[in-house]
Short mmCIF file of C-alpha atoms in Angstrom, two decimals:
data_model
loop_
_atom_site.label_atom_id
_atom_site.label_comp_id
_atom_site.label_asym_id
_atom_site.label_seq_id
_atom_site.Cartn_x
_atom_site.Cartn_y
_atom_site.Cartn_z
CA UNK A 1 -11.56 -20.91 -3.57
CA UNK A 2 -10.14 -19.42 -6.76
CA UNK A 3 -12.09 -16.32 -7.81
CA UNK A 4 -11.56 -14.04 -10.77
CA UNK A 5 -10.92 -10.33 -10.12
CA UNK A 6 -14.15 -8.57 -11.27
CA UNK A 7 -16.19 -11.26 -9.97
CA UNK A 8 -17.37 -10.31 -6.55
CA UNK A 9 -17.75 -13.78 -5.12
CA UNK A 10 -21.13 -15.07 -4.59
CA UNK A 11 -20.34 -16.22 -0.83
CA UNK A 12 -18.93 -12.64 -0.55
CA UNK A 13 -21.89 -11.02 -1.81
CA UNK A 14 -24.18 -12.58 0.64
CA UNK A 15 -21.39 -11.72 3.49
CA UNK A 16 -21.55 -8.01 2.79
CA UNK A 17 -25.11 -8.12 2.74
CA UNK A 18 -25.02 -9.54 6.45
CA UNK A 19 -21.96 -7.07 7.26
CA UNK A 20 -24.79 -4.32 6.61
CA UNK A 21 -26.49 -5.14 9.83
CA UNK A 22 -29.74 -6.37 10.83
CA UNK A 23 -31.91 -4.92 8.08
CA UNK A 24 -29.58 -6.07 5.36
CA UNK A 25 -29.15 -9.61 7.01
CA UNK A 26 -32.77 -9.66 6.91
CA UNK A 27 -32.94 -9.13 3.40
CA UNK A 28 -30.46 -11.97 2.96
CA UNK A 29 -32.47 -14.20 4.94
CA UNK A 30 -35.81 -13.37 3.15
CA UNK A 31 -34.03 -14.07 0.03
CA UNK A 32 -32.92 -17.39 1.35
CA UNK A 33 -36.25 -18.04 2.36
CA UNK A 34 -37.59 -17.18 -1.15
CA UNK A 35 -35.28 -19.99 -2.19
CA UNK A 36 -32.23 -18.52 -3.06
CA UNK A 37 -31.81 -21.59 -1.15
CA UNK A 38 -30.72 -23.27 -4.17
CA UNK A 39 -27.47 -21.30 -3.92
CA UNK A 40 -26.03 -23.62 -1.11
CA UNK A 41 -24.35 -26.50 -2.55
CA UNK A 42 -24.88 -28.81 0.47
CA UNK A 43 -28.95 -28.47 0.21
CA UNK A 44 -29.05 -28.19 -3.60
CA UNK A 45 -32.92 -28.90 -4.50
CA UNK A 46 -34.03 -28.94 -1.01
CA UNK A 47 -35.81 -25.97 0.37
CA UNK A 48 -35.75 -26.62 4.20
CA UNK A 49 -32.16 -27.44 4.95
CA UNK A 50 -31.27 -24.32 2.77
CA UNK A 51 -33.32 -22.26 4.86
CA UNK A 52 -31.41 -23.66 7.92
CA UNK A 53 -28.49 -22.79 6.30
CA UNK A 54 -29.46 -19.24 6.02
CA UNK A 55 -30.62 -19.06 9.63
CA UNK A 56 -26.99 -20.31 10.71
CA UNK A 57 -25.72 -17.34 9.05
CA UNK A 58 -27.90 -14.75 10.68
CA UNK A 59 -27.49 -16.51 14.01
CA UNK A 60 -23.68 -16.24 13.39
CA UNK A 61 -23.96 -12.86 12.47
CA UNK A 62 -25.80 -11.38 15.65
CA UNK A 63 -23.11 -11.95 18.27
CA UNK A 64 -20.80 -10.23 15.72
CA UNK A 65 -23.12 -7.18 15.75
CA UNK A 66 -21.59 -6.55 19.31
CA UNK A 67 -17.93 -6.50 17.98
CA UNK A 68 -18.29 -4.52 14.52
CA UNK B 1 1.16 10.82 -27.86
CA UNK B 2 4.27 9.27 -29.34
CA UNK B 3 5.76 6.07 -27.73
CA UNK B 4 2.96 5.39 -25.30
CA UNK B 5 3.55 2.56 -22.99
CA UNK B 6 0.74 0.75 -21.41
CA UNK B 7 1.14 0.26 -17.41
CA UNK B 8 1.80 -3.23 -16.94
CA UNK B 9 -0.63 -3.71 -14.04
CA UNK B 10 -3.71 -2.16 -15.71
CA UNK B 11 -5.00 -5.24 -17.59
CA UNK B 12 -7.68 -6.81 -15.23
CA UNK B 13 -10.67 -4.71 -16.02
CA UNK B 14 -10.96 -4.88 -19.94
CA UNK B 15 -12.92 -1.71 -20.21
CA UNK B 16 -10.18 0.48 -19.09
CA UNK B 17 -6.39 0.66 -18.86
CA UNK B 18 -3.69 3.34 -17.89
CA UNK B 19 -0.96 4.29 -20.34
CA UNK B 20 1.90 6.63 -20.25
CA UNK B 21 2.95 9.12 -22.82
CA UNK B 22 4.93 12.35 -23.11
CA UNK B 23 5.74 12.34 -19.41
CA UNK B 24 1.75 12.31 -18.56
CA UNK B 25 -0.40 9.44 -17.07
CA UNK B 26 -3.50 8.70 -19.45
CA UNK B 27 -6.37 6.38 -19.02
CA UNK B 28 -8.39 4.79 -22.00
CA UNK B 29 -11.95 4.04 -21.46
CA UNK B 30 -14.10 1.38 -23.55
CA UNK B 31 -17.21 2.50 -24.97
CA UNK B 32 -19.08 0.84 -21.79
CA UNK B 33 -16.64 2.49 -19.30
CA UNK B 34 -17.01 5.80 -21.10
CA UNK B 35 -20.80 5.84 -20.35
CA UNK B 36 -19.99 5.26 -16.50
CA UNK B 37 -17.38 8.10 -16.81
CA UNK B 38 -20.32 10.40 -18.42
CA UNK B 39 -22.14 9.56 -15.28
CA UNK B 40 -19.64 9.98 -12.51
CA UNK B 41 -18.12 13.18 -14.03
CA UNK B 42 -21.63 14.83 -13.77
CA UNK B 43 -22.05 13.97 -9.89
CA UNK B 44 -21.49 16.33 -7.03
CA UNK B 45 -19.23 13.83 -5.01
CA UNK B 46 -16.74 13.21 -7.77
CA UNK B 47 -15.98 17.05 -8.19
CA UNK B 48 -15.88 17.62 -4.29
CA UNK B 49 -13.57 14.72 -3.60
CA UNK B 50 -11.19 15.64 -6.51
CA UNK B 51 -10.97 19.12 -5.33
CA UNK B 52 -10.46 17.68 -1.66
CA UNK B 53 -7.51 15.44 -3.06
CA UNK B 54 -9.22 12.31 -1.92
CA UNK B 55 -9.77 11.38 -5.83
CA UNK B 56 -6.72 11.69 -8.11
CA UNK B 57 -6.91 14.96 -10.23
CA UNK B 58 -8.33 13.88 -13.73
CA UNK B 59 -9.50 15.62 -16.88
CA UNK B 60 -10.84 14.41 -20.36
CA UNK B 61 -8.40 14.84 -23.15
CA UNK B 62 -9.34 14.50 -26.79
CA UNK B 63 -9.14 10.98 -27.71
CA UNK B 64 -6.55 10.53 -30.49
CA UNK B 65 -6.78 6.83 -31.30
CA UNK B 66 -4.12 6.72 -33.59
CA UNK B 67 -1.56 7.69 -31.06
CA UNK B 68 -3.14 6.50 -28.03
CA UNK B 69 -2.05 2.71 -27.67
CA UNK B 70 -4.73 0.01 -28.25
CA UNK B 71 -5.93 -1.72 -25.25
CA UNK B 72 -4.06 -4.66 -23.89
CA UNK B 73 -6.93 -6.73 -25.77
CA UNK B 74 -6.33 -4.86 -28.88
CA UNK B 75 -9.36 -2.42 -29.15
CA UNK B 76 -9.26 1.30 -29.22
CA UNK B 77 -10.50 3.79 -26.70
CA UNK B 78 -13.53 5.95 -26.82
CA UNK B 79 -12.49 8.32 -24.29
CA UNK B 80 -9.05 9.18 -22.94
CA UNK B 81 -8.59 10.79 -19.62
CA UNK B 82 -5.38 12.71 -18.10
CA UNK B 83 -4.53 11.86 -14.47
CA UNK B 84 -2.17 13.75 -12.19
CA UNK B 85 1.26 11.98 -11.72
CA UNK B 86 1.67 10.31 -8.54
CA UNK B 87 5.23 11.26 -7.46
CA UNK B 88 6.45 7.77 -6.33
CA UNK B 89 4.14 4.45 -6.78
CA UNK B 90 4.22 2.50 -3.60
CA UNK B 91 2.39 -0.68 -2.60
CA UNK B 92 0.25 -1.98 0.38
CA UNK B 93 3.21 -4.17 1.42
CA UNK B 94 5.54 -1.31 1.77
CA UNK B 95 3.09 0.58 4.20
CA UNK B 96 2.95 0.25 7.84
CA UNK B 97 -0.23 -0.35 9.82
CA UNK B 98 -1.56 3.23 9.89
CA UNK B 99 -1.01 3.68 6.34
CA UNK B 100 -2.91 0.80 5.22
CA UNK B 101 -5.53 1.73 7.63
CA UNK B 102 -5.86 5.08 6.26
CA UNK B 103 -5.86 3.71 2.69
CA UNK B 104 -8.84 1.55 3.65
CA UNK B 105 -10.71 4.18 5.34
CA UNK B 106 -10.19 6.73 2.45
CA UNK B 107 -11.22 3.92 -0.01
CA UNK B 108 -14.52 3.55 2.15
CA UNK B 109 -15.16 7.05 2.37
CA UNK B 110 -14.95 7.53 -1.35
CA UNK B 111 -17.38 4.66 -1.71
CA UNK B 112 -19.72 6.07 0.85
CA UNK B 113 -19.75 9.50 -0.99
CA UNK B 114 -20.39 7.63 -4.21
CA UNK B 115 -23.30 5.75 -2.92
CA UNK B 116 -24.86 8.98 -1.78
CA UNK B 117 -24.98 10.05 -5.50
CA UNK B 118 -26.11 6.55 -6.53
CA UNK B 119 -22.69 5.60 -7.97
CA UNK B 120 -20.60 2.48 -6.67
CA UNK B 121 -17.43 0.89 -7.42
CA UNK B 122 -16.41 -2.30 -9.51
CA UNK B 123 -13.79 -3.10 -7.02
CA UNK B 124 -12.30 -2.55 -3.58
CA UNK B 125 -8.46 -3.37 -3.75
CA UNK B 126 -5.67 -1.60 -1.75
CA UNK B 127 -4.06 -0.91 -5.16
CA UNK B 128 -6.77 1.57 -5.89
CA UNK B 129 -5.14 3.81 -3.51
CA UNK B 130 -1.71 5.63 -3.82
CA UNK B 131 0.01 8.24 -1.56
CA UNK B 132 1.16 11.79 -1.94
CA UNK B 133 3.30 11.97 1.00
CA UNK B 134 0.82 11.01 3.92
CA UNK B 135 -2.41 11.89 1.84
CA UNK B 136 -4.17 8.70 0.65
CA UNK B 137 -5.75 9.28 -2.88
CA UNK B 138 -8.04 6.97 -4.83
CA UNK B 139 -6.60 6.45 -8.27
CA UNK B 140 -8.97 4.06 -10.12
CA UNK B 141 -11.37 6.20 -11.90
CA UNK B 142 -12.30 3.13 -14.24
CA UNK B 143 -13.97 1.68 -11.12
CA UNK B 144 -16.88 3.78 -10.78
CA UNK B 145 -20.10 2.50 -12.00
CA UNK B 146 -23.91 2.99 -11.32
CA UNK B 147 -24.57 1.45 -7.85
CA UNK B 148 -27.13 -1.64 -8.12
CA UNK B 149 -27.23 -4.31 -5.29
CA UNK B 150 -24.33 -5.18 -2.88
CA UNK B 151 -20.98 -3.62 -3.33
CA UNK B 152 -18.98 -6.01 -5.44
CA UNK B 153 -15.58 -4.60 -3.99
CA UNK B 154 -16.14 -6.13 -0.43
CA UNK B 155 -14.03 -9.30 -1.04
CA UNK B 156 -11.29 -7.51 -2.33
CA UNK B 157 -11.52 -4.83 0.46
CA UNK B 158 -11.27 -8.00 2.81
CA UNK B 159 -8.25 -9.75 1.09
CA UNK B 160 -6.15 -6.50 0.65
CA UNK B 161 -6.94 -4.31 3.54
CA UNK B 162 -9.33 -5.50 6.14
CA UNK B 163 -7.94 -9.01 6.81
CA UNK B 164 -4.23 -7.82 6.69
CA UNK B 165 -5.23 -5.31 9.39
CA UNK B 166 -7.02 -7.45 11.39
CA UNK B 167 -4.14 -9.89 11.34
CA UNK B 168 -1.88 -7.32 12.70
CA UNK B 169 -4.21 -5.67 15.10
CA UNK B 170 -5.72 -8.88 16.72
CA UNK B 171 -2.79 -11.33 16.31
CA UNK B 172 0.19 -9.12 16.36
CA UNK B 173 1.42 -10.63 12.95
CA UNK B 174 2.91 -8.05 10.56
CA UNK B 175 0.78 -8.13 7.11
CA UNK B 176 3.57 -6.90 4.87
CA UNK B 177 5.19 -10.35 4.24
CA UNK B 178 1.70 -11.60 3.76
CA UNK B 179 0.58 -9.10 1.26
CA UNK B 180 4.10 -9.35 -0.59
CA UNK B 181 3.39 -13.06 -0.76
CA UNK B 182 0.13 -12.81 -2.97
CA UNK B 183 -0.96 -9.85 -5.10
CA UNK B 184 -4.57 -10.74 -4.40
CA UNK B 185 -4.06 -10.57 -0.50
CA UNK B 186 -5.36 -12.96 2.13
CA UNK B 187 -8.44 -14.96 1.41
CA UNK B 188 -10.98 -15.59 4.04
CA UNK B 189 -10.15 -19.22 4.17
CA UNK B 190 -6.45 -18.42 4.69
CA UNK B 191 -7.25 -15.92 7.58
CA UNK B 192 -9.88 -18.28 9.13
CA UNK B 193 -6.94 -20.53 10.16
CA UNK B 194 -5.15 -17.97 11.69
CA UNK B 195 -8.03 -16.91 14.21
CA UNK B 196 -8.51 -19.72 16.78
CA UNK B 197 -10.04 -19.88 20.21
CA UNK B 198 -10.80 -16.53 21.65
CA UNK B 199 -9.28 -14.37 18.81
CA UNK B 200 -12.37 -15.49 16.91
CA UNK B 201 -14.35 -13.08 19.02
CA UNK B 202 -12.20 -10.19 18.26
CA UNK B 203 -13.62 -7.10 16.66
CA UNK B 204 -15.23 -7.92 13.10
CA UNK B 205 -13.86 -11.42 12.85
CA UNK B 206 -16.99 -13.58 13.18
CA UNK B 207 -18.74 -11.73 10.14
CA UNK B 208 -16.06 -10.81 8.14
CA UNK B 209 -13.64 -14.09 8.46
CA UNK B 210 -15.63 -16.83 9.75
CA UNK B 211 -18.78 -16.31 8.21
CA UNK B 212 -17.49 -14.94 5.04
CA UNK B 213 -15.16 -17.82 4.72
CA UNK B 214 -18.13 -20.47 5.45
CA UNK B 215 -20.29 -18.70 2.62
CA UNK B 216 -17.59 -18.88 0.26
CA UNK B 217 -17.27 -22.54 0.62
CA UNK B 218 -21.03 -23.08 0.72
CA UNK B 219 -22.48 -20.88 -1.81
CA UNK B 220 -21.99 -22.26 -5.24
CA UNK B 221 -24.52 -20.21 -7.37
CA UNK B 222 -23.08 -17.57 -9.78
CA UNK B 223 -22.43 -14.27 -8.19
CA UNK B 224 -24.70 -12.76 -10.83
CA UNK B 225 -27.33 -14.99 -9.72
CA UNK B 226 -26.98 -14.04 -5.97
CA UNK B 227 -26.89 -10.43 -6.75
CA UNK B 228 -29.97 -10.61 -8.59
CA UNK B 229 -31.90 -12.62 -5.93
CA UNK B 230 -30.66 -10.25 -3.25
CA UNK B 231 -31.96 -7.20 -5.35
CA UNK B 232 -35.46 -8.83 -5.89
CA UNK B 233 -35.33 -9.50 -2.23
CA UNK B 234 -34.99 -5.83 -1.46
CA UNK B 235 -31.17 -5.37 -1.11
CA UNK B 236 -30.82 -1.68 -2.24
CA UNK B 237 -28.44 1.13 -2.30
CA UNK B 238 -29.44 1.96 1.33
CA UNK B 239 -28.25 -1.43 2.54
CA UNK B 240 -25.01 -1.07 0.70
CA UNK B 241 -24.42 2.03 2.29
CA UNK B 242 -25.01 0.49 5.86
CA UNK B 243 -22.62 -2.30 5.03
CA UNK B 244 -20.02 0.32 3.93
CA UNK B 245 -20.64 2.45 7.06
CA UNK B 246 -19.94 -0.50 9.26
CA UNK B 247 -16.87 -1.61 7.40
CA UNK B 248 -15.72 2.17 7.75
CA UNK B 249 -16.38 1.86 11.53
CA UNK B 250 -14.64 -1.54 11.99
CA UNK B 251 -11.67 -0.19 10.13
CA UNK B 252 -11.49 3.03 12.27
CA UNK B 253 -11.44 0.89 15.29
CA UNK B 254 -8.56 -1.52 14.44
CA UNK B 255 -5.47 -0.45 16.09
CA UNK B 256 -2.08 -2.08 17.11
CA UNK B 257 -0.83 -2.33 20.84
CA UNK B 258 2.16 -0.41 21.90
CA UNK B 259 5.37 -1.68 20.39
CA UNK B 260 8.91 -1.61 21.43
CA UNK B 261 10.97 -2.15 18.42
CA UNK B 262 14.53 -2.34 18.35
CA UNK B 263 14.69 1.07 16.63
CA UNK B 264 11.75 2.86 18.01
CA UNK B 265 14.03 4.71 20.62
CA UNK B 266 17.09 4.73 18.39
CA UNK B 267 17.34 8.52 18.73
CA UNK B 268 17.57 8.36 22.51
CA UNK B 269 20.05 5.61 22.67
CA UNK B 270 22.36 5.98 19.67
CA UNK B 271 25.79 6.56 20.47
CA UNK B 272 26.99 10.00 19.38
CA UNK B 273 26.96 13.36 21.05
CA UNK B 274 24.92 16.53 20.69
CA UNK B 275 27.87 18.10 18.99
CA UNK B 276 28.19 15.27 16.52
CA UNK B 277 24.41 15.19 15.84
CA UNK B 278 24.69 19.10 15.10
CA UNK B 279 27.62 18.60 13.09
CA UNK B 280 25.85 15.74 11.05
CA UNK B 281 22.78 17.80 10.45
CA UNK B 282 24.90 20.71 9.11
CA UNK B 283 26.99 18.56 6.74
CA UNK B 284 23.67 16.83 5.47
CA UNK B 285 21.71 20.24 5.22
CA UNK B 286 24.53 21.77 3.18
CA UNK B 287 25.07 18.82 0.96
CA UNK B 288 21.45 18.63 0.07
CA UNK B 289 21.16 22.28 -0.37
CA UNK B 290 23.94 22.27 -2.98
CA UNK B 291 22.21 19.49 -4.82
CA UNK B 292 19.01 21.40 -5.05
CA UNK B 293 15.30 20.08 -5.53
CA UNK B 294 14.02 16.90 -6.78
CA UNK B 295 13.40 13.64 -5.15
CA UNK B 296 15.58 12.45 -2.27
CA UNK B 297 15.45 8.93 -0.82
CA UNK B 298 16.36 8.43 2.69
CA UNK B 299 17.54 4.90 3.05
CA UNK B 300 17.30 3.70 6.81
CA UNK B 301 15.23 6.79 7.61
CA UNK B 302 14.29 5.58 11.09
CA UNK B 303 12.40 8.14 12.75
CA UNK B 304 12.50 10.57 9.90
CA UNK B 305 14.63 13.12 11.15
CA UNK B 306 16.91 13.56 8.31
CA UNK B 307 13.80 13.08 5.72
CA UNK B 308 12.44 16.14 7.59
CA UNK B 309 15.75 17.98 7.07
CA UNK B 310 15.77 16.79 3.35
CA UNK B 311 12.38 18.02 2.69
CA UNK B 312 13.55 21.39 3.35
CA UNK B 313 15.90 20.97 0.24
CA UNK B 314 13.96 18.61 -1.90
CA UNK B 315 10.56 18.55 -3.54
CA UNK B 316 9.95 14.97 -2.31
CA UNK B 317 11.35 12.77 0.21
CA UNK B 318 11.13 8.94 0.21
CA UNK B 319 11.81 7.72 3.96
CA UNK B 320 12.61 4.15 3.74
CA UNK B 321 13.20 1.82 6.80
CA UNK B 322 12.81 -1.90 7.35
CA UNK B 323 11.19 -1.45 11.00
CA UNK B 324 7.49 -1.49 10.64
CA UNK B 325 7.08 0.16 14.23
CA UNK B 326 9.17 3.36 13.65
CA UNK B 327 7.76 3.76 10.15
CA UNK B 328 4.40 3.55 11.35
CA UNK B 329 5.06 6.29 14.00
CA UNK B 330 6.64 8.31 11.21
CA UNK B 331 3.35 8.00 8.87
CA UNK B 332 1.19 8.92 12.21
CA UNK B 333 3.21 12.08 12.64
CA UNK B 334 3.48 13.27 8.92
CA UNK B 335 -0.54 12.50 8.61
CA UNK B 336 -1.22 14.49 11.78
CA UNK B 337 0.96 17.47 10.29
CA UNK B 338 -0.82 16.92 6.86
CA UNK B 339 2.60 16.44 5.03
CA UNK B 340 2.49 15.62 1.47
CA UNK B 341 6.22 15.84 0.78
CA UNK B 342 7.48 12.85 2.61
CA UNK B 343 6.36 9.13 1.91
CA UNK B 344 7.29 6.80 4.63
CA UNK B 345 7.67 3.16 3.40
CA UNK B 346 8.53 -0.21 5.17
CA UNK B 347 11.21 -1.88 3.15
CA UNK B 348 13.94 -4.24 4.29
CA UNK B 349 16.76 -2.71 2.29
CA UNK B 350 18.62 -6.15 2.28
CA UNK B 351 15.60 -7.70 0.81
CA UNK B 352 13.65 -4.82 -0.86
CA UNK B 353 10.33 -5.54 -2.87
CA UNK B 354 10.74 -7.58 -5.78
CA UNK B 355 8.72 -7.47 -9.09
CA UNK B 356 5.42 -9.25 -8.54
CA UNK B 357 2.38 -10.62 -10.29
CA UNK B 358 1.65 -11.48 -13.75
CA UNK B 359 5.08 -11.99 -15.67
CA UNK B 360 6.59 -10.38 -12.68
CA UNK B 361 5.64 -7.06 -14.24
CA UNK B 362 2.37 -6.10 -12.54
CA UNK B 363 3.88 -4.56 -9.37
CA UNK B 364 7.46 -3.12 -10.12
CA UNK B 365 10.42 -3.80 -7.93
CA UNK B 366 11.48 -1.19 -5.32
CA UNK B 367 14.56 -0.20 -7.36
CA UNK B 368 12.49 0.37 -10.53
CA UNK B 369 9.99 2.56 -8.86
CA UNK B 370 12.16 4.55 -6.73
CA UNK B 371 14.39 6.67 -9.09
CA UNK B 372 15.60 9.55 -6.71
CA UNK B 373 17.64 12.65 -7.59
CA UNK B 374 19.81 12.11 -4.48
CA UNK B 375 20.30 9.32 -1.96
CA UNK B 376 20.80 9.66 1.85
CA UNK B 377 22.51 6.86 3.45
CA UNK B 378 23.08 7.74 7.08
CA UNK B 379 24.10 5.17 9.55
CA UNK B 380 23.25 2.41 7.20
CA UNK B 381 26.31 0.97 5.43
CA UNK B 382 27.33 -1.04 8.57
CA UNK B 383 23.94 -2.46 8.87
CA UNK B 384 24.30 -3.90 5.19
CA UNK B 385 27.88 -4.81 5.44
CA UNK B 386 28.17 -6.21 8.87
CA UNK B 387 24.56 -6.95 9.87
CA UNK B 388 23.31 -8.50 6.45
CA UNK B 389 26.76 -9.84 5.60
CA UNK B 390 26.74 -7.95 2.11
CA UNK B 391 30.11 -7.48 0.65
CA UNK B 392 31.25 -3.77 0.95
CA UNK B 393 31.78 -3.33 -2.84
CA UNK B 394 28.21 -4.42 -3.39
CA UNK B 395 27.03 -1.87 -0.83
CA UNK B 396 28.50 0.71 -2.65
CA UNK B 397 27.64 -0.45 -5.96
CA UNK B 398 24.05 -0.68 -5.10
CA UNK B 399 24.02 2.96 -3.67
CA UNK B 400 25.68 4.17 -6.84
CA UNK B 401 22.98 2.15 -8.80
CA UNK B 402 20.17 4.73 -7.65
CA UNK B 403 21.87 7.33 -10.23
CA UNK B 404 21.95 10.29 -8.18
CA UNK B 405 24.47 11.83 -5.89
CA UNK B 406 25.11 10.14 -2.59
CA UNK B 407 25.17 11.53 0.90
CA UNK B 408 26.38 8.67 2.81
CA UNK B 409 27.86 8.08 6.31
CA UNK B 410 30.43 5.48 7.16
CA UNK B 411 30.63 4.01 10.76
CA UNK B 412 34.05 2.71 11.97
CA UNK B 413 34.55 -0.69 13.58
CA UNK B 414 35.46 1.23 16.68
CA UNK B 415 32.03 2.92 17.03
CA UNK B 416 29.81 1.55 19.71
CA UNK B 417 27.07 0.86 17.21
CA UNK B 418 29.33 -1.03 14.86
CA UNK B 419 30.92 -3.09 17.79
CA UNK B 420 27.48 -4.15 18.74
CA UNK B 421 26.80 -5.53 15.46
CA UNK B 422 30.24 -7.31 15.22
CA UNK B 423 29.50 -8.81 18.88
CA UNK B 424 27.05 -11.10 17.30
CA UNK B 425 29.60 -12.40 14.39
CA UNK B 426 32.52 -14.60 14.55
CA UNK B 427 35.59 -12.57 14.73
CA UNK B 428 37.78 -11.86 11.68
CA UNK B 429 34.74 -12.06 9.37
CA UNK B 430 34.67 -8.34 8.52
CA UNK B 431 38.47 -7.31 8.51
CA UNK B 432 37.87 -5.74 5.05
CA UNK B 433 35.01 -3.29 6.74
CA UNK B 434 37.65 -0.29 7.17
CA UNK B 435 37.20 3.32 6.26
CA UNK B 436 40.08 3.10 3.95
CA UNK B 437 38.72 0.47 1.95
CA UNK B 438 35.33 2.21 1.92
CA UNK B 439 36.93 5.34 0.66
CA UNK B 440 38.58 3.52 -2.08
CA UNK B 441 35.51 1.80 -3.42
CA UNK B 442 33.67 5.38 -3.22
CA UNK B 443 36.49 6.98 -5.05
CA UNK B 444 36.47 4.25 -7.85
CA UNK B 445 33.00 4.94 -8.76
CA UNK B 446 32.34 8.87 -7.55
CA UNK B 447 33.81 12.09 -7.20
CA UNK B 448 33.90 12.61 -3.66
CA UNK B 449 32.98 16.61 -3.41
CA UNK B 450 33.33 16.68 0.25
CA UNK B 451 33.63 14.41 3.53
CA UNK B 452 33.87 15.19 7.27
CA UNK B 453 34.61 13.09 10.20
CA UNK B 454 32.63 13.94 13.13
CA UNK B 455 34.35 14.86 16.44
CA UNK B 456 33.96 11.38 17.94
CA UNK B 457 36.40 10.15 15.19
CA UNK B 458 34.35 7.01 14.56
CA UNK B 459 31.88 8.50 11.81
CA UNK B 460 32.65 10.12 8.46
CA UNK B 461 30.11 11.94 5.97
CA UNK B 462 30.73 12.01 2.26
CA UNK B 463 29.08 13.71 -0.39
CA UNK B 464 29.63 11.60 -3.49
CA UNK B 465 28.62 12.17 -7.19
CA UNK B 466 28.72 9.05 -9.43
CA UNK B 467 30.89 9.37 -12.48
#
């Protein structure tokens, strides 16, 4: 992924939301449910799988709570 | 501001650039950047951190558009700031582990303090930090902006500081060659491949590397779009603070295991006697005292014993060694003592940092940044001439090229340390490595003011002033 200097990177923006812990991850999840879902390429235009992706993310983040 | 030159690395943010004029360091701000500056200079955190030395000393000067250079994009500046000068500029690929960790920690501390006053930063690169000796200082004043949603500097923090630290702490891979290989640092996808199996479970990897890289691949909306949607969903400054706090905690917990490098116990195993060591210290001390002040570079500084000695006579010492483990130990010691007069750097002197980045001008080469008033090269020449096969005349030329007087030591082939190096090489290859030959080379280029052969007879010290 080639990203410009002052572009924070959309994936990184979501990642930093998740790094913020449970509350922040909750917001990320909520925004995904509110159909930020369109963000995910694999699921463009489909609400449900988009939510799945966001759920994957928050699942992935919970074990990491232990180690960060 | 006659003959101003713009800093070649200062072009990525169109709203600000650093330039040099009349020996001073200045920063031009566009109209937009000027309005951010008005806000940040009125905050309590900014004044406090500047006073504490965590942010570079900065003052506003009269913007003299006719004399200040145009921005790299051809526009004039609304506001001009003057910054304190960093004694010697260094880069993250020259920092040992603890130094990069300190840079990351101080960057995040500045961010956390800014967020308390509703300000944030546009970016999060390791190049925002410079060192005054062991003290990290945040130098990118143009980076401050009002806080909105998620911190936009997270990706850069990961690429230039967090990932390099994790790679060394968790995998034992030194980050310096990796950072030197890419000015933008290590991407999440590069690093994902390095963490396999159980390494994925190490501190901070799952979120910052695995998940981050997955999101970078999958999320295709624009950054602005994502930011807006997150803000709309309730992402606020408090959550940005929580993220910064977690990152700060993570950085503070990253540590390298105990390391046994070739040089970490050199002082205990080196070949010369106490009497020789004392004579050497006296020679070096007297030589440096006769030169007076300025900046000294200690090439092959090892544990920094002679850098500490040099600091008694010089204003600033750059302690350079190729062994990351010993430089790391030296940095920790200097930091714990609060020393601001010795800058420890990891540089392989047979392969010093090159010029890097856009047009090879963005990051200057080691030899262009370190312009000392005097050079210490103790127990170094044999490592370059025998260890790295560099022709003896070239070694002397290189020492002279720093421009200042040299305090240099020549170690004979009969010395146990030189013998050890020679034992690894085919015999007869270094027949020209002789004290006579070295002295002839030195005399050709310098006036040798004094010299002394230590009592063991295998080590000779010279104070030589280039013609």
